Amino acid sequence: MRLSQYFLPTLKENPTEAQIVSHRLMLRAGMIRQSAAGIYTWLPMGLRVLRNIERIVREEMDRAGAQEVLMPTIQSADLWRESGRYDAYGKEMLRIVDRHDREMLYGPTNEELITQIFRDNVRTYRELPRTLYQIQLKFRDEVRPRFGVMRGREFLMKDAYSFDVDYESAKKSYETMFNVYFKTFKRLGVTAIPMRADSGAIGGDLSHEFHILAETGESGVFYDVAYDDLMARDQVDLETVSKLYAATDEKHDPNHPDAPPPDRIRTARGIEVGQVFYLGTKYSKAMNLVLPGPDGAEIVPEMGCYGIGVSRLVGAIIEARHDDKGIQWPESIAPFQVGLINLKAGDAAVDAACEDLYAKLPSCLYDDRDERAGVKFADMDLIGLPWQVVIGPKGVAAGIVELKSRATGEKQELSVESALARLNS
Ligand code: ATP
Ligand code: MG
C-alpha cells in the first residue's frame, strides 16, 4: 500500500477526549473514529489489526476442534424470558421494539440462542461433545463507556459454547479452551494471566479471567511469582493452574489458604481480555435441553462458555506495547510488516530503489509522500510497524538501506539484498 493513497487520517496532537494511551494512539494512528458514545468505526489501519487478531483466535479455536457459526446480533426477548435473564439483565441490555410490537434485543451475549439451536437440532448424546463459536458484535449499554474500544458499547467478541454429556467431559472441554486461550494470547504477543473469577450474571461455579498486565488496567491483580515460569510454557493443565494463586481485587483474599506469603505475591493492574466459564446445567435445564442418554435415561447437557474481547484486545495490546513515540506492533498482528520510507520522493534514483523494494515486499506500507523526513519518521513510529526501511540519496549511491526494528530501535545498514533476505525470512 502506498501511503499517498491510503485512507490514514493521522493526528499530530493528542485528542483531548482520550484518557489513556491506547485510545490516544488508536485515534492518532488513524485506526478508529467514534461515531457515538462507545460506538466506533474501524478505519483501514485499525481493521487490519482487528482482522489479524480474529484470524489468530479463529485458527486456535479451529485447531482445538471448535466449529464456527454466525448468530444474529438481534434476538427475541421471548428467548431470554425462557432463561429468566430478560428481566434480570438490567439496563446494559439494549431493548428494541419492532414494527409489529415484538420485543427484541441486541445480544449482549448468546447463551440462550446457542442453547435453543442445540435444543432444536441435536437428537442424541452421541452428538456430544460439541463446541461452537462465533466472532460477532455484541452490544452492552455500559453506564460509562470509556477508554476507546476497551470499554465500548458495541464491541467484537469471540464467544464459544461447549456441550458435554457429564461433568468430567465438561471439565475437559473447559481445559481445552483454557489452553486455546493460553496459546492465542501468546501468539498475540502478550502475557495474559489466568485468574480465578466469579461467574457473575453468566452463572456456574468455575471460571477464570485472563488479564493482560498494564498500568491502566481497570482491575487490581494479585498473583504468585510462580506464574513467571508457568506463562513461559506452551501448555498448561488445569490442576497446575488451580494450585497457583492469582486473583483480581474482587476476589483477592490474602488469608486464602492458597495465597502465597507477601514476598511471593506480585501486585499489578490488569485488563480482562477473556473469560472462561463452566456453566453446568444452568441454561440447558432452564431451557429444557434434554437428550436421550447412553442407557435410555434422559441427560441434561453440561455447558461451558468462553469469551475473548477481540476489539478490546487491540487497545489492550497497545497498552502493553508502546513507547512515547507510538505503537510497537508484534509481527503476528501488525497491519503491515514493513514501513518503507522514501527520503527524497521525486528523486529518480531513490524512487526507483524504493519501487524495486516495494514490489518485493508482500506486506509493506510505502511512504511515497512528498513530506519532510521528520514527518515521515514520526508517522512511521506512531503507527508502529515492526520494521522500517529507510532509503535516501546517499544510501542509493552506496547501494545500502537502513533497517530499523521498531521495538528495539536498533538500526542496521545493509545491502538491499541482505535487507530483503532479513525481512522475508
Ligand atoms: P468487564 O468486567 O470488563 O465488564 P465482562 O466480564 O462483563 O467484562 P464477559 O461477559 O466476560 O465480560 O465478556 C467476555 C470478554 O468480552 C471480556 O473478557 C472482555 O474482554 C470483552 N468485553 C466485555 N465487555 C466489553 C466492553 N464493554 N467493551 C469491549 N470489550 C468488552
Ligand atoms: Mg468477564
mmCIF file with all atom_site columns, C-alpha atoms in Angstrom, residues 249-358:
data_model
loop_
_atom_site.group_PDB
_atom_site.id
_atom_site.type_symbol
_atom_site.label_atom_id
_atom_site.label_alt_id
_atom_site.label_comp_id
_atom_site.label_asym_id
_atom_site.label_entity_id
_atom_site.label_seq_id
_atom_site.pdbx_PDB_ins_code
_atom_site.Cartn_x
_atom_site.Cartn_y
_atom_site.Cartn_z
_atom_site.occupancy
_atom_site.B_iso_or_equiv
_atom_site.pdbx_formal_charge
_atom_site.auth_seq_id
_atom_site.auth_comp_id
_atom_site.auth_asym_id
_atom_site.auth_atom_id
_atom_site.pdbx_PDB_model_num
ATOM 1   C CA . ASP A 1 249 ? -9.230  -7.360  43.541 1.00 0.00 ? 249 ASP A CA 1
ATOM 2   C CA . GLU A 1 250 ? -12.853 -8.545  43.516 1.00 0.00 ? 250 GLU A CA 1
ATOM 3   C CA . LYS A 1 251 ? -11.774 -11.982 44.702 1.00 0.00 ? 251 LYS A CA 1
ATOM 4   C CA . HIS A 1 252 ? -8.392  -11.415 46.310 1.00 0.00 ? 252 HIS A CA 1
ATOM 5   C CA . ASP A 1 253 ? -8.055  -12.655 49.876 1.00 0.00 ? 253 ASP A CA 1
ATOM 6   C CA . PRO A 1 254 ? -4.562  -12.558 51.384 1.00 0.00 ? 254 PRO A CA 1
ATOM 7   C CA . ASN A 1 255 ? -5.733  -15.060 54.030 1.00 0.00 ? 255 ASN A CA 1
ATOM 8   C CA . HIS A 1 256 ? -6.932  -17.595 51.490 1.00 0.00 ? 256 HIS A CA 1
ATOM 9   C CA . PRO A 1 257 ? -5.260  -20.997 52.154 1.00 0.00 ? 257 PRO A CA 1
ATOM 10  C CA . ASP A 1 258 ? -3.689  -20.937 48.648 1.00 0.00 ? 258 ASP A CA 1
ATOM 11  C CA . ALA A 1 259 ? -2.441  -17.341 48.878 1.00 0.00 ? 259 ALA A CA 1
ATOM 12  C CA . PRO A 1 260 ? 1.364   -17.233 48.886 1.00 0.00 ? 260 PRO A CA 1
ATOM 13  C CA . PRO A 1 261 ? 3.281   -15.240 51.528 1.00 0.00 ? 261 PRO A CA 1
ATOM 14  C CA . PRO A 1 262 ? 3.566   -11.481 50.790 1.00 0.00 ? 262 PRO A CA 1
ATOM 15  C CA . ASP A 1 263 ? 7.106   -11.768 49.400 1.00 0.00 ? 263 ASP A CA 1
ATOM 16  C CA . ARG A 1 264 ? 5.913   -14.275 46.788 1.00 0.00 ? 264 ARG A CA 1
ATOM 17  C CA . ILE A 1 265 ? 2.971   -12.272 45.570 1.00 0.00 ? 265 ILE A CA 1
ATOM 18  C CA . ARG A 1 266 ? 3.009   -9.765  42.737 1.00 0.00 ? 266 ARG A CA 1
ATOM 19  C CA . THR A 1 267 ? 0.609   -6.850  42.652 1.00 0.00 ? 267 THR A CA 1
ATOM 20  C CA . ALA A 1 268 ? -0.224  -5.202  39.358 1.00 0.00 ? 268 ALA A CA 1
ATOM 21  C CA . ARG A 1 269 ? -3.086  -3.882  37.280 1.00 0.00 ? 269 ARG A CA 1
ATOM 22  C CA . GLY A 1 270 ? -4.792  -5.958  34.633 1.00 0.00 ? 270 GLY A CA 1
ATOM 23  C CA . ILE A 1 271 ? -7.076  -5.670  31.625 1.00 0.00 ? 271 ILE A CA 1
ATOM 24  C CA . GLU A 1 272 ? -9.564  -8.514  31.246 1.00 0.00 ? 272 GLU A CA 1
ATOM 25  C CA . VAL A 1 273 ? -9.268  -9.813  27.694 1.00 0.00 ? 273 VAL A CA 1
ATOM 26  C CA . GLY A 1 274 ? -11.063 -13.110 28.079 1.00 0.00 ? 274 GLY A CA 1
ATOM 27  C CA . GLN A 1 275 ? -13.086 -15.232 30.441 1.00 0.00 ? 275 GLN A CA 1
ATOM 28  C CA . VAL A 1 276 ? -13.978 -18.914 30.555 1.00 0.00 ? 276 VAL A CA 1
ATOM 29  C CA . PHE A 1 277 ? -16.952 -20.310 32.484 1.00 0.00 ? 277 PHE A CA 1
ATOM 30  C CA . TYR A 1 278 ? -18.116 -23.766 33.418 1.00 0.00 ? 278 TYR A CA 1
ATOM 31  C CA . LEU A 1 279 ? -21.892 -23.277 33.395 1.00 0.00 ? 279 LEU A CA 1
ATOM 32  C CA . GLY A 1 280 ? -23.161 -26.683 34.451 1.00 0.00 ? 280 GLY A CA 1
ATOM 33  C CA . THR A 1 281 ? -26.803 -27.128 33.500 1.00 0.00 ? 281 THR A CA 1
ATOM 34  C CA . LYS A 1 282 ? -27.945 -23.572 34.228 1.00 0.00 ? 282 LYS A CA 1
ATOM 35  C CA . TYR A 1 283 ? -29.134 -22.886 30.675 1.00 0.00 ? 283 TYR A CA 1
ATOM 36  C CA . SER A 1 284 ? -29.795 -26.421 29.485 1.00 0.00 ? 284 SER A CA 1
ATOM 37  C CA . LYS A 1 285 ? -32.104 -27.020 32.439 1.00 0.00 ? 285 LYS A CA 1
ATOM 38  C CA . ALA A 1 286 ? -33.915 -23.687 32.263 1.00 0.00 ? 286 ALA A CA 1
ATOM 39  C CA . MET A 1 287 ? -34.452 -24.034 28.532 1.00 0.00 ? 287 MET A CA 1
ATOM 40  C CA . ASN A 1 288 ? -35.352 -27.694 28.577 1.00 0.00 ? 288 ASN A CA 1
ATOM 41  C CA . LEU A 1 289 ? -32.448 -29.032 26.544 1.00 0.00 ? 289 LEU A CA 1
ATOM 42  C CA . VAL A 1 290 ? -32.693 -32.766 27.245 1.00 0.00 ? 290 VAL A CA 1
ATOM 43  C CA . LEU A 1 291 ? -31.271 -35.639 25.226 1.00 0.00 ? 291 LEU A CA 1
ATOM 44  C CA . PRO A 1 292 ? -31.675 -39.412 25.386 1.00 0.00 ? 292 PRO A CA 1
ATOM 45  C CA . GLY A 1 293 ? -28.570 -40.666 27.207 1.00 0.00 ? 293 GLY A CA 1
ATOM 46  C CA . PRO A 1 294 ? -26.499 -43.880 26.894 1.00 0.00 ? 294 PRO A CA 1
ATOM 47  C CA . ASP A 1 295 ? -28.812 -46.067 28.997 1.00 0.00 ? 295 ASP A CA 1
ATOM 48  C CA . GLY A 1 296 ? -32.059 -44.666 27.653 1.00 0.00 ? 296 GLY A CA 1
ATOM 49  C CA . ALA A 1 297 ? -32.447 -42.249 30.553 1.00 0.00 ? 297 ALA A CA 1
ATOM 50  C CA . GLU A 1 298 ? -32.501 -38.561 29.723 1.00 0.00 ? 298 GLU A CA 1
ATOM 51  C CA . ILE A 1 299 ? -29.472 -36.359 30.219 1.00 0.00 ? 299 ILE A CA 1
ATOM 52  C CA . VAL A 1 300 ? -29.237 -32.599 30.582 1.00 0.00 ? 300 VAL A CA 1
ATOM 53  C CA . PRO A 1 301 ? -26.033 -31.470 28.813 1.00 0.00 ? 301 PRO A CA 1
ATOM 54  C CA . GLU A 1 302 ? -23.368 -29.658 30.800 1.00 0.00 ? 302 GLU A CA 1
ATOM 55  C CA . MET A 1 303 ? -22.316 -26.380 29.233 1.00 0.00 ? 303 MET A CA 1
ATOM 56  C CA . GLY A 1 304 ? -19.386 -24.001 29.240 1.00 0.00 ? 304 GLY A CA 1
ATOM 57  C CA . CYS A 1 305 ? -18.946 -20.591 27.653 1.00 0.00 ? 305 CYS A CA 1
ATOM 58  C CA . TYR A 1 306 ? -15.770 -18.855 26.624 1.00 0.00 ? 306 TYR A CA 1
ATOM 59  C CA . GLY A 1 307 ? -15.353 -15.210 25.608 1.00 0.00 ? 307 GLY A CA 1
ATOM 60  C CA . ILE A 1 308 ? -12.486 -13.204 24.153 1.00 0.00 ? 308 ILE A CA 1
ATOM 61  C CA . GLY A 1 309 ? -12.734 -9.443  23.753 1.00 0.00 ? 309 GLY A CA 1
ATOM 62  C CA . VAL A 1 310 ? -11.410 -9.225  20.200 1.00 0.00 ? 310 VAL A CA 1
ATOM 63  C CA . SER A 1 311 ? -11.839 -5.452  19.839 1.00 0.00 ? 311 SER A CA 1
ATOM 64  C CA . ARG A 1 312 ? -10.721 -4.769  23.429 1.00 0.00 ? 312 ARG A CA 1
ATOM 65  C CA . LEU A 1 313 ? -7.538  -6.706  22.657 1.00 0.00 ? 313 LEU A CA 1
ATOM 66  C CA . VAL A 1 314 ? -6.467  -4.104  20.104 1.00 0.00 ? 314 VAL A CA 1
ATOM 67  C CA . GLY A 1 315 ? -6.395  -1.456  22.845 1.00 0.00 ? 315 GLY A CA 1
ATOM 68  C CA . ALA A 1 316 ? -5.025  -3.824  25.474 1.00 0.00 ? 316 ALA A CA 1
ATOM 69  C CA . ILE A 1 317 ? -2.120  -4.908  23.278 1.00 0.00 ? 317 ILE A CA 1
ATOM 70  C CA . ILE A 1 318 ? -1.230  -1.262  22.642 1.00 0.00 ? 318 ILE A CA 1
ATOM 71  C CA . GLU A 1 319 ? -1.323  -0.630  26.402 1.00 0.00 ? 319 GLU A CA 1
ATOM 72  C CA . ALA A 1 320 ? 1.213   -3.406  26.793 1.00 0.00 ? 320 ALA A CA 1
ATOM 73  C CA . ARG A 1 321 ? 3.330   -2.494  23.739 1.00 0.00 ? 321 ARG A CA 1
ATOM 74  C CA . HIS A 1 322 ? 4.078   1.163   23.080 1.00 0.00 ? 322 HIS A CA 1
ATOM 75  C CA . ASP A 1 323 ? 6.633   3.869   23.849 1.00 0.00 ? 323 ASP A CA 1
ATOM 76  C CA . ASP A 1 324 ? 6.445   7.673   23.858 1.00 0.00 ? 324 ASP A CA 1
ATOM 77  C CA . LYS A 1 325 ? 6.591   7.780   20.058 1.00 0.00 ? 325 LYS A CA 1
ATOM 78  C CA . GLY A 1 326 ? 3.795   5.357   19.319 1.00 0.00 ? 326 GLY A CA 1
ATOM 79  C CA . ILE A 1 327 ? 2.696   1.762   18.947 1.00 0.00 ? 327 ILE A CA 1
ATOM 80  C CA . GLN A 1 328 ? 5.011   -1.272  18.764 1.00 0.00 ? 328 GLN A CA 1
ATOM 81  C CA . TRP A 1 329 ? 3.044   -3.999  16.997 1.00 0.00 ? 329 TRP A CA 1
ATOM 82  C CA . PRO A 1 330 ? 4.102   -7.602  17.388 1.00 0.00 ? 330 PRO A CA 1
ATOM 83  C CA . GLU A 1 331 ? 4.660   -9.147  13.945 1.00 0.00 ? 331 GLU A CA 1
ATOM 84  C CA . SER A 1 332 ? 1.778   -11.575 14.434 1.00 0.00 ? 332 SER A CA 1
ATOM 85  C CA . ILE A 1 333 ? -0.880  -8.859  14.238 1.00 0.00 ? 333 ILE A CA 1
ATOM 86  C CA . ALA A 1 334 ? 0.887   -5.873  12.655 1.00 0.00 ? 334 ALA A CA 1
ATOM 87  C CA . PRO A 1 335 ? -1.197  -4.109  9.971  1.00 0.00 ? 335 PRO A CA 1
ATOM 88  C CA . PHE A 1 336 ? 1.864   -4.294  7.681  1.00 0.00 ? 336 PHE A CA 1
ATOM 89  C CA . GLN A 1 337 ? 5.209   -5.906  8.447  1.00 0.00 ? 337 GLN A CA 1
ATOM 90  C CA . VAL A 1 338 ? 7.357   -3.182  6.896  1.00 0.00 ? 338 VAL A CA 1
ATOM 91  C CA . GLY A 1 339 ? 7.198   0.596   6.566  1.00 0.00 ? 339 GLY A CA 1
ATOM 92  C CA . LEU A 1 340 ? 9.289   1.808   3.642  1.00 0.00 ? 340 LEU A CA 1
ATOM 93  C CA . ILE A 1 341 ? 10.414  5.426   3.901  1.00 0.00 ? 341 ILE A CA 1
ATOM 94  C CA . ASN A 1 342 ? 11.454  7.308   0.772  1.00 0.00 ? 342 ASN A CA 1
ATOM 95  C CA . LEU A 1 343 ? 13.625  10.189  1.989  1.00 0.00 ? 343 LEU A CA 1
ATOM 96  C CA . LYS A 1 344 ? 13.541  12.057  -1.302 1.00 0.00 ? 344 LYS A CA 1
ATOM 97  C CA . ALA A 1 345 ? 10.350  11.435  -3.226 1.00 0.00 ? 345 ALA A CA 1
ATOM 98  C CA . GLY A 1 346 ? 10.777  12.798  -6.733 1.00 0.00 ? 346 GLY A CA 1
ATOM 99  C CA . ASP A 1 347 ? 14.455  11.848  -6.981 1.00 0.00 ? 347 ASP A CA 1
ATOM 100 C CA . ALA A 1 348 ? 14.599  9.372   -9.859 1.00 0.00 ? 348 ALA A CA 1
ATOM 101 C CA . ALA A 1 349 ? 17.227  7.076   -8.333 1.00 0.00 ? 349 ALA A CA 1
ATOM 102 C CA . VAL A 1 350 ? 15.642  6.990   -4.863 1.00 0.00 ? 350 VAL A CA 1
ATOM 103 C CA . ASP A 1 351 ? 12.168  6.448   -6.324 1.00 0.00 ? 351 ASP A CA 1
ATOM 104 C CA . ALA A 1 352 ? 13.477  3.576   -8.451 1.00 0.00 ? 352 ALA A CA 1
ATOM 105 C CA . ALA A 1 353 ? 15.190  1.909   -5.492 1.00 0.00 ? 353 ALA A CA 1
ATOM 106 C CA . CYS A 1 354 ? 12.034  2.251   -3.375 1.00 0.00 ? 354 CYS A CA 1
ATOM 107 C CA . GLU A 1 355 ? 9.751   0.948   -6.121 1.00 0.00 ? 355 GLU A CA 1
ATOM 108 C CA . ASP A 1 356 ? 12.031  -2.042  -6.591 1.00 0.00 ? 356 ASP A CA 1
ATOM 109 C CA . LEU A 1 357 ? 11.970  -2.933  -2.894 1.00 0.00 ? 357 LEU A CA 1
ATOM 110 C CA . TYR A 1 358 ? 8.249   -2.207  -2.565 1.00 0.00 ? 358 TYR A CA 1
#
